[in-house]
Each structure stands twice: as structure tokens, then as C-alpha cells.
Amino acid sequence: MTTRPTRFGGRNDVVLAVVLDCADLARSATFWSGALGYVAEPPSPGRYRRLLPANGDGVELLLQRVPEAKRDKNRMHLDLRVPDLEAELARLLSLGARCLTERPVEEDGWAWHVLADPDGNEFCVLRPPAASTGA
């Protein structure tokens, strides 16, 4: 895996990383690597674990081990936009996600489920409208 800075398509002098709190770095690295198709850097003795797309191009996900448990709703979350909502939902559940919605939420042609990772961090898996190229 490359260690060059990842770019998000914005400013050339800014590297974007998304930081996610977790209790167990190994468990979270396994879940999010599987969910996103990312590769985790080898474990280190610190409280961080870096995940990157396999080719190194994309936004870094930095896992940060924290002592406190998640308590309230996230103020920011990840959206995973996919063409096959039900197949992706089943895949994420098999990785250890929990589904927080009984049936898909539908709005303006979008359909999604709200899920939680093993630490309870909410994220969504969405199917864009048929005419959208957002997937």
C-alpha cells in the first residue's frame, strides 16, 4: 500500500482524512476495511489505525481508539451509495453492522437504510434515484 497523501479533489494543499472514534482498533479496522474495500496499515502500539483505499487514491479513514462508549447520535456520518441496496445491506450485516431501520427510508427517489458499525457509529447505505449517477 502506498503512503502518499490522499486527495479529495479539492485544494492541492489540503489532505482530507475522516476520523472515526472506536473502542477496538482491530475490530473496527476489520469492519471498515471490509465495508469500504480499504486496506488497514499494520497495527502500531498507539491509539490510531489508518485505512486507505487499496490503490492509495481516496480519502483516508483514521480510526481513533477512545475510552468512552458512543452515547448520542452522530453529528456527521458516512453515506455509502450503491446500485443494489438490498445486496449491500446483506453484505454489511454479514460484516457486523446492525440495521437501525426496519425498512428503507425513501425520499426524492433515494432509498436508504441507517446502520451502525460495531461501535454504534451510524452510517447509511443508499441507492440513488434511477436517473442519478451518484453511485
mmCIF file of N, CA and C in Angstrom:
data_model
loop_
_atom_site.group_PDB
_atom_site.id
_atom_site.type_symbol
_atom_site.label_atom_id
_atom_site.label_comp_id
_atom_site.label_asym_id
_atom_site.label_seq_id
_atom_site.Cartn_x
_atom_site.Cartn_y
_atom_site.Cartn_z
ATOM 1 N N MET A 1 0.856 -1.180 0.000
ATOM 2 C CA MET A 1 0.000 0.000 0.000
ATOM 3 C C MET A 1 0.895 1.234 0.000
ATOM 4 N N THR A 2 0.478 2.220 -0.730
ATOM 5 C CA THR A 2 1.227 3.465 -0.795
ATOM 6 C C THR A 2 0.970 4.309 0.444
ATOM 7 N N THR A 3 1.918 5.174 0.774
ATOM 8 C CA THR A 3 1.730 6.067 1.913
ATOM 9 C C THR A 3 1.676 7.522 1.474
ATOM 10 N N ARG A 4 1.475 7.762 0.177
ATOM 11 C CA ARG A 4 1.380 9.149 -0.270
ATOM 12 C C ARG A 4 0.083 9.764 0.258
ATOM 13 N N PRO A 5 0.063 11.068 0.422
ATOM 14 C CA PRO A 5 -1.174 11.712 0.901
ATOM 15 C C PRO A 5 -2.325 11.457 -0.053
ATOM 16 N N THR A 6 -3.496 11.280 0.496
ATOM 17 C CA THR A 6 -4.682 11.090 -0.331
ATOM 18 C C THR A 6 -5.321 12.436 -0.600
ATOM 19 N N ARG A 7 -5.901 12.570 -1.748
ATOM 20 C CA ARG A 7 -6.542 13.822 -2.162
ATOM 21 C C ARG A 7 -8.025 13.605 -2.316
ATOM 22 N N PHE A 8 -8.779 14.649 -2.105
ATOM 23 C CA PHE A 8 -10.223 14.550 -2.220
ATOM 24 C C PHE A 8 -10.762 15.343 -3.386
ATOM 25 N N GLY A 9 -9.908 15.905 -4.206
ATOM 26 C CA GLY A 9 -10.355 16.639 -5.365
ATOM 27 C C GLY A 9 -10.531 18.122 -5.116
ATOM 28 N N GLY A 10 -10.254 18.574 -3.913
ATOM 29 C CA GLY A 10 -10.374 19.984 -3.574
ATOM 30 C C GLY A 10 -9.022 20.662 -3.692
ATOM 31 N N ARG A 11 -8.675 21.403 -2.680
ATOM 32 C CA ARG A 11 -7.417 22.154 -2.687
ATOM 33 C C ARG A 11 -6.219 21.210 -2.716
ATOM 34 N N ASN A 12 -5.190 21.601 -3.461
ATOM 35 C CA ASN A 12 -3.981 20.789 -3.562
ATOM 36 C C ASN A 12 -3.162 20.786 -2.279
ATOM 37 N N ASP A 13 -3.365 21.777 -1.417
ATOM 38 C CA ASP A 13 -2.567 21.850 -0.190
ATOM 39 C C ASP A 13 -3.300 21.294 1.027
ATOM 40 N N VAL A 14 -4.434 20.600 0.814
ATOM 41 C CA VAL A 14 -5.208 20.034 1.911
ATOM 42 C C VAL A 14 -5.372 18.531 1.686
ATOM 43 N N VAL A 15 -5.085 17.766 2.717
ATOM 44 C CA VAL A 15 -5.330 16.329 2.697
ATOM 45 C C VAL A 15 -6.512 16.075 3.622
ATOM 46 N N LEU A 16 -7.552 15.443 3.107
ATOM 47 C CA LEU A 16 -8.742 15.159 3.888
ATOM 48 C C LEU A 16 -8.645 13.761 4.489
ATOM 49 N N ALA A 17 -8.850 13.670 5.782
ATOM 50 C CA ALA A 17 -8.965 12.386 6.468
ATOM 51 C C ALA A 17 -10.226 12.444 7.316
ATOM 52 N N VAL A 18 -10.965 11.359 7.327
ATOM 53 C CA VAL A 18 -12.135 11.240 8.175
ATOM 54 C C VAL A 18 -11.699 10.433 9.392
ATOM 55 N N VAL A 19 -11.942 10.968 10.597
ATOM 56 C CA VAL A 19 -11.531 10.308 11.834
ATOM 57 C C VAL A 19 -12.772 9.726 12.498
ATOM 58 N N LEU A 20 -12.681 8.469 12.891
ATOM 59 C CA LEU A 20 -13.801 7.770 13.486
ATOM 60 C C LEU A 20 -13.380 7.186 14.829
ATOM 61 N N ASP A 21 -14.099 7.562 15.879
ATOM 62 C CA ASP A 21 -13.818 7.017 17.213
ATOM 63 C C ASP A 21 -14.274 5.574 17.299
ATOM 64 N N CYS A 22 -13.521 4.774 18.040
ATOM 65 C CA CYS A 22 -13.871 3.373 18.224
ATOM 66 C C CYS A 22 -13.276 2.873 19.535
ATOM 67 N N ALA A 23 -13.731 1.719 19.979
ATOM 68 C CA ALA A 23 -13.223 1.118 21.205
ATOM 69 C C ALA A 23 -12.123 0.107 20.917
ATOM 70 N N ASP A 24 -12.220 -0.592 19.793
ATOM 71 C CA ASP A 24 -11.311 -1.689 19.464
ATOM 72 C C ASP A 24 -10.776 -1.459 18.052
ATOM 73 N N LEU A 25 -9.510 -1.108 17.948
ATOM 74 C CA LEU A 25 -8.929 -0.785 16.641
ATOM 75 C C LEU A 25 -8.969 -1.965 15.683
ATOM 76 N N ALA A 26 -8.637 -3.151 16.161
ATOM 77 C CA ALA A 26 -8.610 -4.323 15.276
ATOM 78 C C ALA A 26 -10.005 -4.628 14.751
ATOM 79 N N ARG A 27 -11.003 -4.631 15.620
ATOM 80 C CA ARG A 27 -12.380 -4.926 15.208
ATOM 81 C C ARG A 27 -12.877 -3.883 14.204
ATOM 82 N N SER A 28 -12.621 -2.612 14.502
ATOM 83 C CA SER A 28 -13.069 -1.545 13.597
ATOM 84 C C SER A 28 -12.324 -1.588 12.276
ATOM 85 N N ALA A 29 -11.034 -1.888 12.305
ATOM 86 C CA ALA A 29 -10.258 -1.982 11.062
ATOM 87 C C ALA A 29 -10.798 -3.112 10.191
ATOM 88 N N THR A 30 -11.121 -4.231 10.799
ATOM 89 C CA THR A 30 -11.676 -5.356 10.050
ATOM 90 C C THR A 30 -13.021 -4.976 9.440
ATOM 91 N N PHE A 31 -13.905 -4.380 10.244
ATOM 92 C CA PHE A 31 -15.227 -3.999 9.743
ATOM 93 C C PHE A 31 -15.118 -2.986 8.614
ATOM 94 N N TRP A 32 -14.443 -1.854 8.856
ATOM 95 C CA TRP A 32 -14.429 -0.784 7.867
ATOM 96 C C TRP A 32 -13.601 -1.136 6.632
ATOM 97 N N SER A 33 -12.559 -1.941 6.776
ATOM 98 C CA SER A 33 -11.821 -2.405 5.589
ATOM 99 C C SER A 33 -12.742 -3.233 4.699
ATOM 100 N N GLY A 34 -13.524 -4.110 5.316
ATOM 101 C CA GLY A 34 -14.468 -4.911 4.548
ATOM 102 C C GLY A 34 -15.593 -4.089 3.955
ATOM 103 N N ALA A 35 -16.114 -3.154 4.730
ATOM 104 C CA ALA A 35 -17.228 -2.324 4.267
ATOM 105 C C ALA A 35 -16.830 -1.437 3.094
ATOM 106 N N LEU A 36 -15.622 -0.866 3.154
ATOM 107 C CA LEU A 36 -15.207 0.115 2.152
ATOM 108 C C LEU A 36 -14.258 -0.435 1.092
ATOM 109 N N GLY A 37 -13.741 -1.653 1.286
ATOM 110 C CA GLY A 37 -12.725 -2.159 0.374
ATOM 111 C C GLY A 37 -11.392 -1.478 0.610
ATOM 112 N N TYR A 38 -11.162 -1.012 1.829
ATOM 113 C CA TYR A 38 -9.920 -0.352 2.200
ATOM 114 C C TYR A 38 -8.923 -1.372 2.747
ATOM 115 N N VAL A 39 -7.678 -0.943 2.872
ATOM 116 C CA VAL A 39 -6.613 -1.753 3.443
ATOM 117 C C VAL A 39 -6.114 -1.037 4.691
ATOM 118 N N ALA A 40 -6.002 -1.775 5.776
ATOM 119 C CA ALA A 40 -5.522 -1.200 7.036
ATOM 120 C C ALA A 40 -4.001 -1.278 7.088
ATOM 121 N N GLU A 41 -3.388 -0.212 7.557
ATOM 122 C CA GLU A 41 -1.959 -0.271 7.816
ATOM 123 C C GLU A 41 -1.716 -1.238 8.971
ATOM 124 N N PRO A 42 -0.520 -1.795 9.076
ATOM 125 C CA PRO A 42 -0.242 -2.715 10.183
ATOM 126 C C PRO A 42 -0.494 -2.034 11.535
ATOM 127 N N PRO A 43 -0.921 -2.812 12.523
ATOM 128 C CA PRO A 43 -1.162 -2.233 13.855
ATOM 129 C C PRO A 43 0.112 -1.627 14.437
ATOM 130 N N SER A 44 -0.076 -0.597 15.234
ATOM 131 C CA SER A 44 1.035 0.023 15.949
ATOM 132 C C SER A 44 0.614 0.134 17.413
ATOM 133 N N PRO A 45 1.535 0.429 18.292
ATOM 134 C CA PRO A 45 1.169 0.485 19.708
ATOM 135 C C PRO A 45 0.315 1.694 20.097
ATOM 136 N N GLY A 46 0.117 2.626 19.213
ATOM 137 C CA GLY A 46 -0.641 3.833 19.534
ATOM 138 C C GLY A 46 -2.136 3.616 19.505
ATOM 139 N N ARG A 47 -2.869 4.722 19.527
ATOM 140 C CA ARG A 47 -4.332 4.642 19.557
ATOM 141 C C ARG A 47 -4.972 4.943 18.209
ATOM 142 N N TYR A 48 -4.179 4.888 17.139
ATOM 143 C CA TYR A 48 -4.694 5.167 15.800
ATOM 144 C C TYR A 48 -4.419 3.998 14.861
ATOM 145 N N ARG A 49 -5.291 3.848 13.866
ATOM 146 C CA ARG A 49 -5.085 2.866 12.795
ATOM 147 C C ARG A 49 -5.595 3.488 11.517
ATOM 148 N N ARG A 50 -4.732 3.559 10.525
ATOM 149 C CA ARG A 50 -5.019 4.226 9.268
ATOM 150 C C ARG A 50 -5.517 3.213 8.237
ATOM 151 N N LEU A 51 -6.614 3.577 7.542
ATOM 152 C CA LEU A 51 -7.162 2.767 6.460
ATOM 153 C C LEU A 51 -7.195 3.604 5.204
ATOM 154 N N LEU A 52 -6.782 2.992 4.091
ATOM 155 C CA LEU A 52 -6.762 3.671 2.793
ATOM 156 C C LEU A 52 -7.344 2.765 1.725
ATOM 157 N N PRO A 53 -7.853 3.366 0.644
ATOM 158 C CA PRO A 53 -8.243 2.528 -0.490
ATOM 159 C C PRO A 53 -7.030 1.699 -0.926
ATOM 160 N N ALA A 54 -7.273 0.521 -1.463
ATOM 161 C CA ALA A 54 -6.185 -0.387 -1.829
ATOM 162 C C ALA A 54 -5.159 0.259 -2.756
ATOM 163 N N ASN A 55 -5.601 1.132 -3.661
ATOM 164 C CA ASN A 55 -4.656 1.771 -4.579
ATOM 165 C C ASN A 55 -4.082 3.072 -4.015
ATOM 166 N N GLY A 56 -4.498 3.466 -2.809
ATOM 167 C CA GLY A 56 -3.963 4.665 -2.172
ATOM 168 C C GLY A 56 -4.647 5.951 -2.575
ATOM 169 N N ASP A 57 -5.511 5.904 -3.580
ATOM 170 C CA ASP A 57 -6.183 7.109 -4.058
ATOM 171 C C ASP A 57 -7.559 7.229 -3.421
ATOM 172 N N GLY A 58 -7.745 8.222 -2.586
ATOM 173 C CA GLY A 58 -9.034 8.424 -1.954
ATOM 174 C C GLY A 58 -8.869 9.005 -0.569
ATOM 175 N N VAL A 59 -9.965 9.092 0.128
ATOM 176 C CA VAL A 59 -9.980 9.706 1.444
ATOM 177 C C VAL A 59 -9.555 8.683 2.499
ATOM 178 N N GLU A 60 -8.649 9.081 3.339
ATOM 179 C CA GLU A 60 -8.175 8.239 4.441
ATOM 180 C C GLU A 60 -9.243 8.139 5.527
ATOM 181 N N LEU A 61 -9.402 6.953 6.096
ATOM 182 C CA LEU A 61 -10.218 6.768 7.282
ATOM 183 C C LEU A 61 -9.255 6.464 8.419
ATOM 184 N N LEU A 62 -9.220 7.338 9.398
ATOM 185 C CA LEU A 62 -8.331 7.173 10.542
ATOM 186 C C LEU A 62 -9.167 6.737 11.733
ATOM 187 N N LEU A 63 -8.911 5.547 12.218
ATOM 188 C CA LEU A 63 -9.605 5.040 13.400
ATOM 189 C C LEU A 63 -8.869 5.523 14.637
ATOM 190 N N GLN A 64 -9.600 6.004 15.594
ATOM 191 C CA GLN A 64 -9.028 6.545 16.826
ATOM 192 C C GLN A 64 -9.667 5.825 18.018
ATOM 193 N N ARG A 65 -8.842 5.095 18.764
ATOM 194 C CA ARG A 65 -9.368 4.394 19.942
ATOM 195 C C ARG A 65 -9.617 5.406 21.048
ATOM 196 N N VAL A 66 -10.806 5.367 21.611
ATOM 197 C CA VAL A 66 -11.186 6.262 22.707
ATOM 198 C C VAL A 66 -11.729 5.415 23.854
ATOM 199 N N PRO A 67 -11.596 5.897 25.091
ATOM 200 C CA PRO A 67 -12.041 5.097 26.238
ATOM 201 C C PRO A 67 -13.546 5.114 26.462
ATOM 202 N N GLU A 68 -14.219 6.174 26.048
ATOM 203 C CA GLU A 68 -15.655 6.274 26.320
ATOM 204 C C GLU A 68 -16.468 5.610 25.219
ATOM 205 N N ALA A 69 -17.620 5.089 25.593
ATOM 206 C CA ALA A 69 -18.539 4.486 24.632
ATOM 207 C C ALA A 69 -19.316 5.575 23.903
ATOM 208 N N LYS A 70 -19.762 5.270 22.694
ATOM 209 C CA LYS A 70 -20.602 6.198 21.955
ATOM 210 C C LYS A 70 -21.936 6.318 22.686
ATOM 211 N N ARG A 71 -22.439 7.539 22.765
ATOM 212 C CA ARG A 71 -23.684 7.763 23.510
ATOM 213 C C ARG A 71 -24.805 8.332 22.666
ATOM 214 N N ASP A 72 -24.547 9.354 21.903
ATOM 215 C CA ASP A 72 -25.602 10.069 21.190
ATOM 216 C C ASP A 72 -25.473 9.877 19.686
ATOM 217 N N LYS A 73 -26.455 10.393 18.978
ATOM 218 C CA LYS A 73 -26.454 10.333 17.518
ATOM 219 C C LYS A 73 -25.245 11.085 16.970
ATOM 220 N N ASN A 74 -24.650 10.510 15.910
ATOM 221 C CA ASN A 74 -23.530 11.179 15.241
ATOM 222 C C ASN A 74 -23.984 12.528 14.678
ATOM 223 N N ARG A 75 -23.109 13.511 14.718
ATOM 224 C CA ARG A 75 -23.386 14.797 14.070
ATOM 225 C C ARG A 75 -22.955 14.750 12.603
ATOM 226 N N MET A 76 -22.124 13.799 12.247
ATOM 227 C CA MET A 76 -21.688 13.590 10.875
ATOM 228 C C MET A 76 -21.629 12.082 10.659
ATOM 229 N N HIS A 77 -21.953 11.639 9.454
ATOM 230 C CA HIS A 77 -21.892 10.211 9.191
ATOM 231 C C HIS A 77 -21.467 9.961 7.754
ATOM 232 N N LEU A 78 -21.123 8.717 7.454
ATOM 233 C CA LEU A 78 -20.747 8.313 6.113
ATOM 234 C C LEU A 78 -21.979 7.808 5.378
ATOM 235 N N ASP A 79 -22.058 8.099 4.083
ATOM 236 C CA ASP A 79 -23.064 7.545 3.188
ATOM 237 C C ASP A 79 -22.339 6.653 2.190
ATOM 238 N N LEU A 80 -22.785 5.421 2.056
ATOM 239 C CA LEU A 80 -22.253 4.504 1.060
ATOM 240 C C LEU A 80 -23.312 4.364 -0.020
ATOM 241 N N ARG A 81 -23.064 4.925 -1.199
ATOM 242 C CA ARG A 81 -24.029 4.919 -2.297
ATOM 243 C C ARG A 81 -23.741 3.743 -3.213
ATOM 244 N N VAL A 82 -24.744 2.894 -3.387
ATOM 245 C CA VAL A 82 -24.563 1.648 -4.120
ATOM 246 C C VAL A 82 -25.728 1.422 -5.078
ATOM 247 N N PRO A 83 -25.509 0.635 -6.136
ATOM 248 C CA PRO A 83 -26.604 0.367 -7.070
ATOM 249 C C PRO A 83 -27.606 -0.662 -6.551
ATOM 250 N N ASP A 84 -27.177 -1.595 -5.687
ATOM 251 C CA ASP A 84 -28.059 -2.659 -5.194
ATOM 252 C C ASP A 84 -28.149 -2.560 -3.675
ATOM 253 N N LEU A 85 -29.177 -1.879 -3.199
ATOM 254 C CA LEU A 85 -29.328 -1.601 -1.771
ATOM 255 C C LEU A 85 -29.432 -2.874 -0.937
ATOM 256 N N GLU A 86 -30.280 -3.790 -1.342
ATOM 257 C CA GLU A 86 -30.509 -4.992 -0.530
ATOM 258 C C GLU A 86 -29.271 -5.879 -0.469
ATOM 259 N N ALA A 87 -28.561 -6.025 -1.581
ATOM 260 C CA ALA A 87 -27.341 -6.839 -1.586
ATOM 261 C C ALA A 87 -26.274 -6.213 -0.680
ATOM 262 N N GLU A 88 -26.143 -4.893 -0.752
ATOM 263 C CA GLU A 88 -25.144 -4.227 0.086
ATOM 264 C C GLU A 88 -25.540 -4.276 1.548
ATOM 265 N N LEU A 89 -26.821 -4.135 1.844
ATOM 266 C CA LEU A 89 -27.292 -4.262 3.220
ATOM 267 C C LEU A 89 -26.929 -5.637 3.778
ATOM 268 N N ALA A 90 -27.201 -6.688 3.028
ATOM 269 C CA ALA A 90 -26.870 -8.043 3.484
ATOM 270 C C ALA A 90 -25.373 -8.204 3.694
ATOM 271 N N ARG A 91 -24.567 -7.642 2.797
ATOM 272 C CA ARG A 91 -23.109 -7.737 2.914
ATOM 273 C C ARG A 91 -22.619 -7.038 4.171
ATOM 274 N N LEU A 92 -23.125 -5.824 4.429
ATOM 275 C CA LEU A 92 -22.688 -5.063 5.603
ATOM 276 C C LEU A 92 -23.136 -5.736 6.895
ATOM 277 N N LEU A 93 -24.337 -6.304 6.900
ATOM 278 C CA LEU A 93 -24.796 -7.032 8.082
ATOM 279 C C LEU A 93 -23.906 -8.240 8.359
ATOM 280 N N SER A 94 -23.454 -8.903 7.302
ATOM 281 C CA SER A 94 -22.582 -10.069 7.481
ATOM 282 C C SER A 94 -21.210 -9.670 8.033
ATOM 283 N N LEU A 95 -20.830 -8.407 7.843
ATOM 284 C CA LEU A 95 -19.557 -7.908 8.377
ATOM 285 C C LEU A 95 -19.666 -7.466 9.844
ATOM 286 N N GLY A 96 -20.899 -7.356 10.347
ATOM 287 C CA GLY A 96 -21.081 -6.965 11.741
ATOM 288 C C GLY A 96 -21.867 -5.690 11.955
ATOM 289 N N ALA A 97 -22.374 -5.079 10.889
ATOM 290 C CA ALA A 97 -23.222 -3.890 11.051
ATOM 291 C C ALA A 97 -24.571 -4.306 11.630
ATOM 292 N N ARG A 98 -25.250 -3.344 12.248
ATOM 293 C CA ARG A 98 -26.626 -3.528 12.722
ATOM 294 C C ARG A 98 -27.513 -2.572 11.933
ATOM 295 N N CYS A 99 -28.663 -3.049 11.500
ATOM 296 C CA CYS A 99 -29.598 -2.205 10.773
ATOM 297 C C CYS A 99 -30.493 -1.505 11.789
ATOM 298 N N LEU A 100 -30.585 -0.187 11.695
ATOM 299 C CA LEU A 100 -31.379 0.609 12.623
ATOM 300 C C LEU A 100 -32.743 0.990 12.059
ATOM 301 N N THR A 101 -32.987 0.669 10.784
ATOM 302 C CA THR A 101 -34.279 0.944 10.154
ATOM 303 C C THR A 101 -34.925 -0.381 9.774
ATOM 304 N N GLU A 102 -36.245 -0.478 10.001
ATOM 305 C CA GLU A 102 -36.951 -1.716 9.671
ATOM 306 C C GLU A 102 -37.120 -1.906 8.165
ATOM 307 N N ARG A 103 -37.347 -0.812 7.472
ATOM 308 C CA ARG A 103 -37.483 -0.853 6.018
ATOM 309 C C ARG A 103 -36.781 0.383 5.458
ATOM 310 N N PRO A 104 -36.488 0.384 4.164
ATOM 311 C CA PRO A 104 -35.776 1.532 3.597
ATOM 312 C C PRO A 104 -36.545 2.842 3.774
ATOM 313 N N VAL A 105 -35.814 3.882 4.060
ATOM 314 C CA VAL A 105 -36.359 5.237 4.038
ATOM 315 C C VAL A 105 -36.350 5.653 2.568
ATOM 316 N N GLU A 106 -37.412 6.304 2.106
ATOM 317 C CA GLU A 106 -37.482 6.737 0.709
ATOM 318 C C GLU A 106 -37.791 8.218 0.653
ATOM 319 N N GLU A 107 -37.005 8.917 -0.153
ATOM 320 C CA GLU A 107 -37.182 10.361 -0.292
ATOM 321 C C GLU A 107 -36.599 10.820 -1.626
ATOM 322 N N ASP A 108 -37.401 11.501 -2.421
ATOM 323 C CA ASP A 108 -36.969 12.071 -3.704
ATOM 324 C C ASP A 108 -36.271 11.061 -4.606
ATOM 325 N N GLY A 109 -36.747 9.819 -4.609
ATOM 326 C CA GLY A 109 -36.155 8.785 -5.448
ATOM 327 C C GLY A 109 -35.014 8.028 -4.802
ATOM 328 N N TRP A 110 -34.510 8.520 -3.704
ATOM 329 C CA TRP A 110 -33.446 7.833 -2.963
ATOM 330 C C TRP A 110 -34.082 6.818 -2.022
ATOM 331 N N ALA A 111 -33.384 5.747 -1.752
ATOM 332 C CA ALA A 111 -33.806 4.762 -0.755
ATOM 333 C C ALA A 111 -32.577 4.404 0.066
ATOM 334 N N TRP A 112 -32.747 4.330 1.400
ATOM 335 C CA TRP A 112 -31.590 4.015 2.239
ATOM 336 C C TRP A 112 -31.995 3.357 3.547
ATOM 337 N N HIS A 113 -30.991 2.717 4.119
ATOM 338 C CA HIS A 113 -31.093 2.180 5.472
ATOM 339 C C HIS A 113 -30.056 2.892 6.327
ATOM 340 N N VAL A 114 -30.397 3.084 7.586
ATOM 341 C CA VAL A 114 -29.445 3.590 8.576
ATOM 342 C C VAL A 114 -28.899 2.364 9.297
ATOM 343 N N LEU A 115 -27.584 2.283 9.385
ATOM 344 C CA LEU A 115 -26.914 1.173 10.042
ATOM 345 C C LEU A 115 -26.005 1.706 11.138
ATOM 346 N N ALA A 116 -25.486 0.791 11.940
ATOM 347 C CA ALA A 116 -24.490 1.130 12.955
ATOM 348 C C ALA A 116 -23.326 0.164 12.811
ATOM 349 N N ASP A 117 -22.116 0.695 12.940
ATOM 350 C CA ASP A 117 -20.932 -0.163 12.924
ATOM 351 C C ASP A 117 -20.813 -0.867 14.275
ATOM 352 N N PRO A 118 -19.809 -1.711 14.485
ATOM 353 C CA PRO A 118 -19.706 -2.429 15.765
ATOM 354 C C PRO A 118 -19.602 -1.532 17.001
ATOM 355 N N ASP A 119 -19.221 -0.263 16.835
ATOM 356 C CA ASP A 119 -19.155 0.669 17.963
ATOM 357 C C ASP A 119 -20.420 1.511 18.102
ATOM 358 N N GLY A 120 -21.380 1.299 17.218
ATOM 359 C CA GLY A 120 -22.624 2.061 17.278
ATOM 360 C C GLY A 120 -22.613 3.334 16.452
ATOM 361 N N ASN A 121 -21.541 3.616 15.707
ATOM 362 C CA ASN A 121 -21.483 4.794 14.849
ATOM 363 C C ASN A 121 -22.435 4.603 13.674
ATOM 364 N N GLU A 122 -23.356 5.558 13.494
ATOM 365 C CA GLU A 122 -24.326 5.449 12.419
ATOM 366 C C GLU A 122 -23.695 5.759 11.074
ATOM 367 N N PHE A 123 -24.178 5.060 10.054
ATOM 368 C CA PHE A 123 -23.847 5.360 8.674
ATOM 369 C C PHE A 123 -25.025 4.889 7.830
ATOM 370 N N CYS A 124 -25.073 5.347 6.594
ATOM 371 C CA CYS A 124 -26.188 4.989 5.725
ATOM 372 C C CYS A 124 -25.678 4.253 4.497
ATOM 373 N N VAL A 125 -26.491 3.338 4.016
ATOM 374 C CA VAL A 125 -26.257 2.709 2.724
ATOM 375 C C VAL A 125 -27.449 3.107 1.861
ATOM 376 N N LEU A 126 -27.149 3.720 0.707
ATOM 377 C CA LEU A 126 -28.178 4.343 -0.130
ATOM 378 C C LEU A 126 -28.150 3.833 -1.557
ATOM 379 N N ARG A 127 -29.349 3.796 -2.150
ATOM 380 C CA ARG A 127 -29.494 3.579 -3.580
ATOM 381 C C ARG A 127 -29.980 4.897 -4.167
ATOM 382 N N PRO A 128 -29.177 5.507 -5.043
ATOM 383 C CA PRO A 128 -29.600 6.776 -5.665
ATOM 384 C C PRO A 128 -30.783 6.557 -6.597
ATOM 385 N N PRO A 129 -31.467 7.637 -6.968
ATOM 386 C CA PRO A 129 -32.555 7.530 -7.960
ATOM 387 C C PRO A 129 -32.034 6.913 -9.254
ATOM 388 N N ALA A 130 -32.897 6.272 -9.985
ATOM 389 C CA ALA A 130 -32.503 5.582 -11.209
ATOM 390 C C ALA A 130 -31.775 6.500 -12.187
ATOM 391 N N ALA A 131 -32.160 7.767 -12.278
ATOM 392 C CA ALA A 131 -31.549 8.692 -13.233
ATOM 393 C C ALA A 131 -30.243 9.289 -12.713
ATOM 394 N N SER A 132 -29.885 9.022 -11.446
ATOM 395 C CA SER A 132 -28.703 9.618 -10.836
ATOM 396 C C SER A 132 -27.454 8.834 -11.209
ATOM 397 N N THR A 133 -26.328 9.548 -11.261
ATOM 398 C CA THR A 133 -25.033 8.904 -11.464
ATOM 399 C C THR A 133 -24.223 8.938 -10.175
ATOM 400 N N GLY A 134 -24.894 9.071 -9.010
ATOM 401 C CA GLY A 134 -24.217 9.207 -7.721
ATOM 402 C C GLY A 134 -23.671 7.915 -7.167
ATOM 403 N N ALA A 135 -23.944 6.779 -7.776
ATOM 404 C CA ALA A 135 -23.438 5.507 -7.241
ATOM 405 C C ALA A 135 -22.088 5.194 -7.800
#
